[in-house]
Amino acid sequence: VNTGEYNPDQVKPSISPNMDIQVASNCERLLFYIVGPDDQNVTWLMKDLSKKGFFKLTQNQIQDIKKDFEAVKINDKTTQLIIKDINDEFKFIIDPHTATGIAAARKVKSLDNIIVLGTAHPFKFSDTVKKVTGKNLDAPSYLKMDIDKKEKFDIIDNSNSKVKNYILSKVLWK
């Protein structure tokens, strides 16, 4: 996002394992969005990634990405501090991925109002939560699989304002 060069390196595992992914499944989607509806160009970039171990975007493509994305680095210490601070201040435990999102949002200076969505239940990261907060978590009943349940979802138009309004309609304001 910052340099236009996608050059995966060796993974140094973190307490936020989804952040450790080197070749994200959404990479090709982003490339298609950036290079235009040209599947051949996307194929060439992905072949470069596979054969050479990297690819580099043009300055125009980098600027297009930067219209919608900003990349920052968050370390485990900061992630743990966010989990602890949120728990101390709000008596609410968040997972490491959500903490990473909060830390990143705090680093992005160009945003006035931002909503950070929780991405996982903290129970999934019980060891980290216990280390940071001292609390043992039990699995919540709603995380238990019920195969017979019917899937529920809403389809929202591909529009920032419609997604924002949908999220805001679901938020419980006190």
Short mmCIF file of C-alpha atoms in Angstrom, two decimals, residues 5 13 18 22 28 32 35-36 49-50 62-63 65 76 86 94 118 125 131 133 135 153 160 171:
data_model
loop_
_atom_site.label_atom_id
_atom_site.label_comp_id
_atom_site.label_asym_id
_atom_site.label_seq_id
_atom_site.Cartn_x
_atom_site.Cartn_y
_atom_site.Cartn_z
CA GLU A 5 5.82 -3.45 -3.94
CA PRO A 13 4.26 -14.99 14.19
CA ASN A 18 -4.70 -13.13 10.61
CA GLN A 22 1.76 -13.18 3.52
CA GLU A 28 -6.24 -10.50 -6.48
CA PHE A 32 -8.44 -6.23 -10.28
CA VAL A 35 -5.51 -2.30 -12.70
CA GLY A 36 -9.03 -2.13 -14.08
CA LEU A 49 4.60 -12.93 -7.32
CA SER A 50 4.77 -16.69 -7.80
CA ILE A 62 -0.26 3.14 -5.82
CA GLN A 63 -2.16 6.44 -5.75
CA ILE A 65 -4.88 2.22 -3.71
CA ASP A 76 2.30 -7.23 19.80
CA ILE A 86 -10.08 -1.22 26.68
CA ILE A 94 -11.55 -7.42 22.82
CA GLY A 118 -14.79 -6.38 16.35
CA PHE A 125 -7.46 -15.96 21.96
CA LYS A 131 -1.89 -12.94 29.91
CA THR A 133 -6.11 -9.11 31.61
CA LYS A 135 -9.11 -13.26 33.16
CA PHE A 153 -27.33 -12.27 6.21
CA ASN A 160 -19.65 3.33 1.34
CA VAL A 171 -25.40 0.10 16.61
#
